[in-house]
Amino acid sequence: MALDGMFLYQLRQELAEKALGARVDRIHQPAREEIIIALRWKGGAGKLLLSANAGSPRIHFTEAAPENPKQPPMFCMLLRKHLGSARLIRIEQLGLDRILHLVFESVNEMGDLVELTLVVEIMGRHSNIVLVDHSGRIIDAIKRIDAEMSSVRQILPGMLYQSPPLQEEKLDLLNTRPDQAVERVAAAGGREISKALLQTVQGMSPLTCREAENYAVRGADIRAGEMDEQQKKRLEEWLSMLQLRLREHSGVPTILLEPSGKPRDFSFLPIHQYRGALTIREMKSYSALLDSFYAERDLMDRMKQKSHDLLRLLANTSDRIAPLLETGFF
């Protein structure tokens, strides 16, 4: 999936334009690693979904209405206690990393206004949702991480919250000249251009890196150190276009579909590398993209699982009946 730091940068702007100043109306936890925060603002309302599920970590507005458990989980109750009627005042991103800080203004038990931060870490199996107080200490997390689970970084109530280590060796394209990135990629020698880009530029997904390589060398099998001046210039041109889209928030929410209709991937850029093998569908917003992508993917996965279960039932039934047919029991 391509929910990389650059995609999140576009999504953050969309969320901020819609939800800044909104107040928390309700909070639910329909699944073990998912939170839905219902927000209300002047003239509108929306449901913000936060997921720390390893297979589908994300944040976006959703139209889905999942069934909630009769008894709210403890983390849900804690969020209701601290964020009930709170106001969302800032949405911050650490560079182009996959971490968002939702900063809320809330009233504490003493009646004082305080800032609380809901940190959404979108990092595959390490994804998490962490509530942090005004002093930077962890109130709780949807996934508690103790020393036995990680010797590097624990997430436990009362501890000071520390962000995952930033990949400082990578270049932030928002603050880097594209030609500097190209030169570093070229210095990677025999590595594939897309993989060299992935290790060079912060926030790029494999899909975006392959798209850059496809534009630069037009499908030729060329390694990073083998690019000629024209190919380097084309790569610089593509990175300049990417940089401009990031700065102007002018991305295009795009879903890539397999011939069967199953969603394969998504991006904030037009994708040309598949040359017609996948169907391209543009969406009206990033939230609509993610809502549709995961809903369709989950539906197809459930249908596939049900088909598999049915075939297994038929096979088992056939295995039981075959001996009876051979003995003439029927």
mmCIF file of C-alpha atoms in Angstrom:
data_model
loop_
_atom_site.group_PDB
_atom_site.id
_atom_site.type_symbol
_atom_site.label_atom_id
_atom_site.label_comp_id
_atom_site.label_asym_id
_atom_site.label_seq_id
_atom_site.Cartn_x
_atom_site.Cartn_y
_atom_site.Cartn_z
ATOM 1 C CA MET A 1 0.000 0.000 0.000
ATOM 2 C CA ALA A 2 1.139 3.535 -0.684
ATOM 3 C CA LEU A 3 0.076 5.425 2.446
ATOM 4 C CA ASP A 4 3.534 6.897 2.627
ATOM 5 C CA GLY A 5 4.669 10.119 4.272
ATOM 6 C CA MET A 6 4.006 12.148 1.122
ATOM 7 C CA PHE A 7 0.474 10.788 0.764
ATOM 8 C CA LEU A 8 -0.077 11.588 4.446
ATOM 9 C CA TYR A 9 1.175 15.139 3.837
ATOM 10 C CA GLN A 10 -1.599 15.646 1.272
ATOM 11 C CA LEU A 11 -4.158 13.955 3.517
ATOM 12 C CA ARG A 12 -3.167 16.071 6.531
ATOM 13 C CA GLN A 13 -3.991 19.248 4.593
ATOM 14 C CA GLU A 14 -7.403 17.852 3.639
ATOM 15 C CA LEU A 15 -8.170 16.879 7.241
ATOM 16 C CA ALA A 16 -7.048 20.288 8.531
ATOM 17 C CA GLU A 17 -9.177 22.216 6.032
ATOM 18 C CA LYS A 18 -12.241 20.261 7.084
ATOM 19 C CA ALA A 19 -11.861 19.584 10.783
ATOM 20 C CA LEU A 20 -9.790 22.258 12.499
ATOM 21 C CA GLY A 21 -11.939 23.883 15.163
ATOM 22 C CA ALA A 22 -14.312 20.899 15.290
ATOM 23 C CA ARG A 23 -15.512 19.537 18.618
ATOM 24 C CA VAL A 24 -15.590 15.909 19.652
ATOM 25 C CA ASP A 25 -19.154 14.646 19.732
ATOM 26 C CA ARG A 26 -18.745 10.906 20.321
ATOM 27 C CA ILE A 27 -15.952 8.333 20.456
ATOM 28 C CA HIS A 28 -16.328 4.646 19.613
ATOM 29 C CA GLN A 29 -13.976 1.681 19.321
ATOM 30 C CA PRO A 30 -15.651 -0.769 16.922
ATOM 31 C CA ALA A 31 -12.581 -3.020 16.678
ATOM 32 C CA ARG A 32 -9.614 -3.791 18.895
ATOM 33 C CA GLU A 33 -7.260 -1.476 16.992
ATOM 34 C CA GLU A 34 -9.702 1.062 15.510
ATOM 35 C CA ILE A 35 -11.137 4.291 16.881
ATOM 36 C CA ILE A 36 -13.895 6.441 15.368
ATOM 37 C CA ILE A 37 -14.172 10.041 16.576
ATOM 38 C CA ALA A 38 -17.394 11.818 15.585
ATOM 39 C CA LEU A 39 -16.655 15.523 15.086
ATOM 40 C CA ARG A 40 -18.988 18.473 14.679
ATOM 41 C CA TRP A 41 -18.129 21.844 13.177
ATOM 42 C CA LYS A 42 -20.082 24.849 12.010
ATOM 43 C CA GLY A 43 -22.340 23.633 9.257
ATOM 44 C CA GLY A 44 -21.216 20.024 9.233
ATOM 45 C CA ALA A 45 -20.063 16.844 10.900
ATOM 46 C CA GLY A 46 -17.940 13.810 10.109
ATOM 47 C CA LYS A 47 -16.534 10.577 11.509
ATOM 48 C CA LEU A 48 -12.748 10.382 11.731
ATOM 49 C CA LEU A 49 -11.436 6.814 11.605
ATOM 50 C CA LEU A 50 -8.056 6.010 13.187
ATOM 51 C CA SER A 51 -6.668 2.518 12.622
ATOM 52 C CA ALA A 52 -3.551 0.919 14.085
ATOM 53 C CA ASN A 53 -4.303 -2.415 12.425
ATOM 54 C CA ALA A 54 -1.060 -3.842 11.019
ATOM 55 C CA GLY A 55 -2.678 -4.674 7.669
ATOM 56 C CA SER A 56 -4.520 -1.386 7.190
ATOM 57 C CA PRO A 57 -3.142 1.425 9.377
ATOM 58 C CA ARG A 58 -4.643 4.758 8.377
ATOM 59 C CA ILE A 59 -6.559 7.913 9.264
ATOM 60 C CA HIS A 60 -9.403 9.434 7.254
ATOM 61 C CA PHE A 61 -13.032 10.491 7.378
ATOM 62 C CA THR A 62 -15.372 7.563 6.824
ATOM 63 C CA GLU A 63 -18.964 7.012 5.792
ATOM 64 C CA ALA A 64 -18.972 3.500 7.246
ATOM 65 C CA ALA A 65 -21.128 2.679 10.252
ATOM 66 C CA PRO A 66 -19.521 -0.349 11.930
ATOM 67 C CA GLU A 67 -21.292 -2.048 14.805
ATOM 68 C CA ASN A 68 -19.912 -1.061 18.189
ATOM 69 C CA PRO A 69 -19.450 -3.494 21.082
ATOM 70 C CA LYS A 70 -22.031 -3.350 23.876
ATOM 71 C CA GLN A 71 -19.284 -2.669 26.405
ATOM 72 C CA PRO A 72 -16.771 -0.007 25.262
ATOM 73 C CA PRO A 73 -13.113 -1.101 25.611
ATOM 74 C CA MET A 74 -10.992 0.566 28.278
ATOM 75 C CA PHE A 75 -9.049 2.716 25.805
ATOM 76 C CA CYS A 76 -12.312 4.009 24.349
ATOM 77 C CA MET A 77 -13.568 4.924 27.827
ATOM 78 C CA LEU A 78 -10.300 6.723 28.547
ATOM 79 C CA LEU A 79 -10.560 8.756 25.325
ATOM 80 C CA ARG A 80 -14.141 9.692 26.198
ATOM 81 C CA LYS A 81 -12.989 10.881 29.616
ATOM 82 C CA HIS A 82 -10.164 13.067 28.309
ATOM 83 C CA LEU A 83 -11.414 14.163 24.884
ATOM 84 C CA GLY A 84 -15.167 14.413 25.386
ATOM 85 C CA SER A 85 -16.210 17.814 23.952
ATOM 86 C CA ALA A 86 -12.561 18.668 23.238
ATOM 87 C CA ARG A 87 -11.745 20.939 20.276
ATOM 88 C CA LEU A 88 -9.296 19.947 17.542
ATOM 89 C CA ILE A 89 -6.901 22.882 17.207
ATOM 90 C CA ARG A 90 -3.904 21.535 15.241
ATOM 91 C CA ILE A 91 -2.879 18.633 13.024
ATOM 92 C CA GLU A 92 0.893 18.272 12.800
ATOM 93 C CA GLN A 93 3.188 15.955 10.857
ATOM 94 C CA LEU A 94 6.798 15.183 11.671
ATOM 95 C CA GLY A 95 8.591 16.048 8.433
ATOM 96 C CA LEU A 96 7.354 13.630 5.801
ATOM 97 C CA ASP A 97 7.192 10.744 8.258
ATOM 98 C CA ARG A 98 4.057 8.634 8.725
ATOM 99 C CA ILE A 99 3.093 10.191 12.052
ATOM 100 C CA LEU A 100 0.296 12.675 12.724
ATOM 101 C CA HIS A 101 -0.302 14.617 15.926
ATOM 102 C CA LEU A 102 -3.951 15.548 16.515
ATOM 103 C CA VAL A 103 -3.794 18.310 19.123
ATOM 104 C CA PHE A 104 -6.981 18.864 21.125
ATOM 105 C CA GLU A 105 -7.890 21.634 23.566
ATOM 106 C CA SER A 106 -9.717 20.102 26.508
ATOM 107 C CA VAL A 107 -10.845 20.956 30.026
ATOM 108 C CA ASN A 108 -9.186 18.922 32.784
ATOM 109 C CA GLU A 109 -10.661 17.847 36.119
ATOM 110 C CA MET A 110 -9.618 21.172 37.673
ATOM 111 C CA GLY A 111 -11.495 23.142 35.016
ATOM 112 C CA ASP A 112 -8.318 24.353 33.298
ATOM 113 C CA LEU A 113 -7.784 24.359 29.539
ATOM 114 C CA VAL A 114 -5.060 21.899 28.563
ATOM 115 C CA GLU A 115 -3.695 20.520 25.307
ATOM 116 C CA LEU A 116 -3.814 16.774 24.736
ATOM 117 C CA THR A 117 -2.264 15.079 21.715
ATOM 118 C CA LEU A 118 -3.526 11.971 20.012
ATOM 119 C CA VAL A 119 -0.531 10.568 18.129
ATOM 120 C CA VAL A 120 -1.362 8.379 15.130
ATOM 121 C CA GLU A 121 1.650 6.294 14.086
ATOM 122 C CA ILE A 122 1.071 4.676 10.680
ATOM 123 C CA MET A 123 3.959 2.215 10.574
ATOM 124 C CA GLY A 124 2.769 -1.232 9.505
ATOM 125 C CA ARG A 125 2.912 -3.753 12.341
ATOM 126 C CA HIS A 126 4.369 -1.034 14.591
ATOM 127 C CA SER A 127 1.328 1.232 14.123
ATOM 128 C CA ASN A 128 -0.199 2.712 17.245
ATOM 129 C CA ILE A 129 -2.551 5.363 18.627
ATOM 130 C CA VAL A 130 -1.173 7.114 21.703
ATOM 131 C CA LEU A 131 -2.790 9.753 23.948
ATOM 132 C CA VAL A 132 -0.201 12.169 25.362
ATOM 133 C CA ASP A 133 -0.787 14.863 27.993
ATOM 134 C CA HIS A 134 0.360 18.500 27.962
ATOM 135 C CA SER A 135 3.664 17.581 29.624
ATOM 136 C CA GLY A 136 4.513 14.964 27.007
ATOM 137 C CA ARG A 137 3.701 11.943 29.156
ATOM 138 C CA ILE A 138 1.725 8.993 27.851
ATOM 139 C CA ILE A 139 -1.782 8.697 29.270
ATOM 140 C CA ASP A 140 -2.366 5.408 27.439
ATOM 141 C CA ALA A 141 -2.158 3.733 24.034
ATOM 142 C CA ILE A 142 -4.297 1.396 22.000
ATOM 143 C CA LYS A 143 -1.245 -0.940 22.005
ATOM 144 C CA ARG A 144 0.906 -0.969 25.113
ATOM 145 C CA ILE A 145 4.529 -1.845 24.341
ATOM 146 C CA ASP A 146 6.637 -3.102 27.254
ATOM 147 C CA ALA A 147 10.340 -3.975 27.491
ATOM 148 C CA GLU A 148 9.714 -7.616 26.583
ATOM 149 C CA MET A 149 8.029 -6.523 23.328
ATOM 150 C CA SER A 150 10.635 -3.882 22.442
ATOM 151 C CA SER A 151 13.946 -3.018 24.050
ATOM 152 C CA VAL A 152 14.202 0.142 21.931
ATOM 153 C CA ARG A 153 10.966 2.016 22.596
ATOM 154 C CA GLN A 154 8.291 1.342 25.197
ATOM 155 C CA ILE A 155 4.782 2.810 25.114
ATOM 156 C CA LEU A 156 3.321 2.651 28.628
ATOM 157 C CA PRO A 157 1.193 4.994 30.778
ATOM 158 C CA GLY A 158 3.280 7.511 32.699
ATOM 159 C CA MET A 159 6.320 7.318 30.428
ATOM 160 C CA LEU A 160 7.526 10.293 28.416
ATOM 161 C CA TYR A 161 6.394 9.890 24.839
ATOM 162 C CA GLN A 162 9.238 9.587 22.350
ATOM 163 C CA SER A 163 8.629 9.595 18.617
ATOM 164 C CA PRO A 164 10.059 6.727 16.565
ATOM 165 C CA PRO A 165 13.579 7.584 15.388
ATOM 166 C CA LEU A 166 13.477 9.748 12.265
ATOM 167 C CA GLN A 167 15.466 8.554 9.265
ATOM 168 C CA GLU A 168 17.763 11.543 9.347
ATOM 169 C CA GLU A 169 19.942 10.190 6.553
ATOM 170 C CA LYS A 170 17.031 10.627 4.131
ATOM 171 C CA LEU A 171 16.387 13.908 2.337
ATOM 172 C CA ASP A 172 13.211 15.909 2.975
ATOM 173 C CA LEU A 173 12.121 16.913 -0.529
ATOM 174 C CA LEU A 174 10.236 19.914 0.870
ATOM 175 C CA ASN A 175 13.575 21.397 1.941
ATOM 176 C CA THR A 176 15.997 19.837 -0.565
ATOM 177 C CA ARG A 177 16.886 20.727 -4.147
ATOM 178 C CA PRO A 178 15.874 17.887 -6.518
ATOM 179 C CA ASP A 179 19.334 17.863 -8.130
ATOM 180 C CA GLN A 180 20.847 16.992 -4.721
ATOM 181 C CA ALA A 181 18.577 13.970 -4.486
ATOM 182 C CA VAL A 182 19.497 12.912 -8.023
ATOM 183 C CA GLU A 183 23.209 13.053 -7.287
ATOM 184 C CA ARG A 184 22.797 10.949 -4.170
ATOM 185 C CA VAL A 185 20.740 8.392 -6.135
ATOM 186 C CA ALA A 186 23.400 8.272 -8.868
ATOM 187 C CA ALA A 187 26.033 7.596 -6.213
ATOM 188 C CA ALA A 188 24.206 4.359 -5.302
ATOM 189 C CA GLY A 189 26.045 2.593 -8.114
ATOM 190 C CA GLY A 190 24.605 -0.803 -9.012
ATOM 191 C CA ARG A 191 21.359 -0.469 -7.086
ATOM 192 C CA GLU A 192 18.013 -0.206 -8.836
ATOM 193 C CA ILE A 193 17.007 3.434 -9.253
ATOM 194 C CA SER A 194 13.702 2.948 -7.426
ATOM 195 C CA LYS A 195 15.413 1.277 -4.467
ATOM 196 C CA ALA A 196 18.073 3.976 -4.355
ATOM 197 C CA LEU A 197 15.310 6.596 -4.284
ATOM 198 C CA LEU A 198 13.530 4.723 -1.494
ATOM 199 C CA GLN A 199 16.690 4.932 0.612
ATOM 200 C CA THR A 200 17.379 8.560 -0.335
ATOM 201 C CA VAL A 201 14.133 10.545 -0.132
ATOM 202 C CA GLN A 202 11.950 10.662 2.961
ATOM 203 C CA GLY A 203 8.301 9.720 2.681
ATOM 204 C CA MET A 204 8.360 7.980 -0.728
ATOM 205 C CA SER A 205 6.664 4.611 -1.178
ATOM 206 C CA PRO A 206 7.949 1.883 -3.529
ATOM 207 C CA LEU A 207 5.099 2.754 -5.928
ATOM 208 C CA THR A 208 6.155 6.422 -6.120
ATOM 209 C CA CYS A 209 9.817 5.461 -6.510
ATOM 210 C CA ARG A 210 8.999 3.110 -9.384
ATOM 211 C CA GLU A 211 6.979 5.865 -11.056
ATOM 212 C CA ALA A 212 9.984 8.203 -10.840
ATOM 213 C CA GLU A 213 12.281 5.545 -12.321
ATOM 214 C CA ASN A 214 9.793 4.791 -15.093
ATOM 215 C CA TYR A 215 9.728 8.473 -16.093
ATOM 216 C CA ALA A 216 13.503 8.910 -15.890
ATOM 217 C CA VAL A 217 14.654 5.891 -17.945
ATOM 218 C CA ARG A 218 11.414 5.052 -19.829
ATOM 219 C CA GLY A 219 11.390 1.406 -18.796
ATOM 220 C CA ALA A 220 15.027 0.675 -19.620
ATOM 221 C CA ASP A 221 16.945 -1.728 -17.346
ATOM 222 C CA ILE A 222 19.445 0.814 -16.023
ATOM 223 C CA ARG A 223 21.040 0.958 -12.586
ATOM 224 C CA ALA A 224 21.394 4.122 -10.552
ATOM 225 C CA GLY A 225 25.069 4.658 -11.380
ATOM 226 C CA GLU A 226 24.498 4.045 -15.095
ATOM 227 C CA MET A 227 22.169 7.005 -15.724
ATOM 228 C CA ASP A 228 23.406 9.410 -18.362
ATOM 229 C CA GLU A 229 22.988 13.173 -18.074
ATOM 230 C CA GLN A 230 19.673 13.181 -19.929
ATOM 231 C CA GLN A 231 18.211 10.504 -17.633
ATOM 232 C CA LYS A 232 19.444 12.367 -14.576
ATOM 233 C CA LYS A 233 17.792 15.500 -15.931
ATOM 234 C CA ARG A 234 14.515 13.641 -16.428
ATOM 235 C CA LEU A 235 14.675 12.299 -12.864
ATOM 236 C CA GLU A 236 15.351 15.810 -11.569
ATOM 237 C CA GLU A 237 12.413 17.089 -13.617
ATOM 238 C CA TRP A 238 10.101 14.455 -12.130
ATOM 239 C CA LEU A 239 11.258 15.174 -8.566
ATOM 240 C CA SER A 240 10.709 18.902 -9.181
ATOM 241 C CA MET A 241 7.140 18.121 -10.256
ATOM 242 C CA LEU A 242 6.682 16.006 -7.128
ATOM 243 C CA GLN A 243 8.074 18.775 -4.949
ATOM 244 C CA LEU A 244 5.661 21.307 -6.478
ATOM 245 C CA ARG A 245 2.667 18.994 -5.933
ATOM 246 C CA LEU A 246 3.660 18.584 -2.293
ATOM 247 C CA ARG A 247 4.106 22.296 -1.670
ATOM 248 C CA GLU A 248 0.869 23.244 -3.440
ATOM 249 C CA HIS A 249 -1.103 20.233 -2.153
ATOM 250 C CA SER A 250 -2.096 19.594 -5.749
ATOM 251 C CA GLY A 251 -2.100 15.804 -5.676
ATOM 252 C CA VAL A 252 -4.730 13.663 -7.379
ATOM 253 C CA PRO A 253 -6.381 10.957 -5.190
ATOM 254 C CA THR A 254 -6.009 7.851 -7.375
ATOM 255 C CA ILE A 255 -6.947 4.176 -6.939
ATOM 256 C CA LEU A 256 -5.374 1.418 -9.054
ATOM 257 C CA LEU A 257 -7.702 -1.506 -9.781
ATOM 258 C CA GLU A 258 -6.931 -5.010 -11.024
ATOM 259 C CA PRO A 259 -8.986 -6.377 -13.977
ATOM 260 C CA SER A 260 -11.162 -8.214 -11.431
ATOM 261 C CA GLY A 261 -12.020 -4.873 -9.845
ATOM 262 C CA LYS A 262 -10.011 -5.547 -6.702
ATOM 263 C CA PRO A 263 -8.094 -2.473 -5.478
ATOM 264 C CA ARG A 264 -4.340 -2.988 -5.904
ATOM 265 C CA ASP A 265 -2.861 0.288 -4.696
ATOM 266 C CA PHE A 266 -3.448 4.026 -4.336
ATOM 267 C CA SER A 267 -1.505 7.217 -4.779
ATOM 268 C CA PHE A 268 -1.667 11.013 -4.716
ATOM 269 C CA LEU A 269 -0.178 11.114 -8.234
ATOM 270 C CA PRO A 270 -1.291 9.941 -11.683
ATOM 271 C CA ILE A 271 0.353 6.522 -12.200
ATOM 272 C CA HIS A 272 1.616 5.480 -15.655
ATOM 273 C CA GLN A 273 4.036 2.618 -14.958
ATOM 274 C CA TYR A 274 1.472 -0.186 -15.475
ATOM 275 C CA ARG A 275 0.721 0.902 -19.058
ATOM 276 C CA GLY A 276 -2.952 -0.039 -19.030
ATOM 277 C CA ALA A 277 -2.624 -3.293 -17.060
ATOM 278 C CA LEU A 278 -4.493 -1.680 -14.165
ATOM 279 C CA THR A 279 -7.538 0.582 -14.244
ATOM 280 C CA ILE A 280 -7.042 4.103 -12.893
ATOM 281 C CA ARG A 281 -9.870 5.698 -10.908
ATOM 282 C CA GLU A 282 -9.634 9.266 -9.611
ATOM 283 C CA MET A 283 -11.505 10.058 -6.396
ATOM 284 C CA LYS A 284 -12.989 13.304 -5.085
ATOM 285 C CA SER A 285 -10.926 13.298 -1.872
ATOM 286 C CA TYR A 286 -8.252 11.346 -0.024
ATOM 287 C CA SER A 287 -10.736 10.289 2.649
ATOM 288 C CA ALA A 288 -13.146 9.011 -0.012
ATOM 289 C CA LEU A 289 -10.227 7.166 -1.633
ATOM 290 C CA LEU A 290 -9.170 5.392 1.560
ATOM 291 C CA ASP A 291 -12.752 4.669 2.615
ATOM 292 C CA SER A 292 -13.509 3.082 -0.769
ATOM 293 C CA PHE A 293 -10.159 1.303 -1.095
ATOM 294 C CA TYR A 294 -10.310 -0.543 2.221
ATOM 295 C CA ALA A 295 -14.058 -1.228 2.022
ATOM 296 C CA GLU A 296 -13.739 -2.813 -1.444
ATOM 297 C CA ARG A 297 -10.561 -4.694 -0.550
ATOM 298 C CA ASP A 298 -12.063 -6.084 2.650
ATOM 299 C CA LEU A 299 -15.263 -7.104 0.829
ATOM 300 C CA MET A 300 -13.297 -8.994 -1.830
ATOM 301 C CA ASP A 301 -11.111 -10.646 0.807
ATOM 302 C CA ARG A 302 -14.213 -11.773 2.722
ATOM 303 C CA MET A 303 -15.785 -13.156 -0.471
ATOM 304 C CA LYS A 304 -12.564 -15.011 -1.265
ATOM 305 C CA GLN A 305 -12.482 -16.478 2.243
ATOM 306 C CA LYS A 306 -16.140 -17.564 2.025
ATOM 307 C CA SER A 307 -15.487 -19.204 -1.363
ATOM 308 C CA HIS A 308 -12.504 -21.020 0.097
ATOM 309 C CA ASP A 309 -14.568 -22.206 3.079
ATOM 310 C CA LEU A 310 -17.355 -23.420 0.782
ATOM 311 C CA LEU A 311 -14.943 -25.355 -1.444
ATOM 312 C CA ARG A 312 -13.373 -26.954 1.615
ATOM 313 C CA LEU A 313 -16.849 -27.955 2.905
ATOM 314 C CA LEU A 314 -17.717 -29.510 -0.460
ATOM 315 C CA ALA A 315 -14.396 -31.356 -0.609
ATOM 316 C CA ASN A 316 -14.864 -32.764 2.893
ATOM 317 C CA THR A 317 -18.425 -33.814 2.084
ATOM 318 C CA SER A 318 -17.217 -35.512 -1.110
ATOM 319 C CA ASP A 319 -14.509 -37.363 0.820
ATOM 320 C CA ARG A 320 -17.096 -38.682 3.286
ATOM 321 C CA ILE A 321 -19.594 -39.771 0.600
ATOM 322 C CA ALA A 322 -17.116 -41.441 -1.817
ATOM 323 C CA PRO A 323 -16.469 -44.561 0.345
ATOM 324 C CA LEU A 324 -20.223 -45.027 0.865
ATOM 325 C CA LEU A 325 -20.802 -44.931 -2.898
ATOM 326 C CA GLU A 326 -18.086 -47.526 -3.470
ATOM 327 C CA THR A 327 -19.652 -49.931 -0.962
ATOM 328 C CA GLY A 328 -23.078 -49.523 -2.527
ATOM 329 C CA PHE A 329 -24.528 -48.087 0.649
ATOM 330 C CA PHE A 330 -26.567 -45.624 -1.440
#
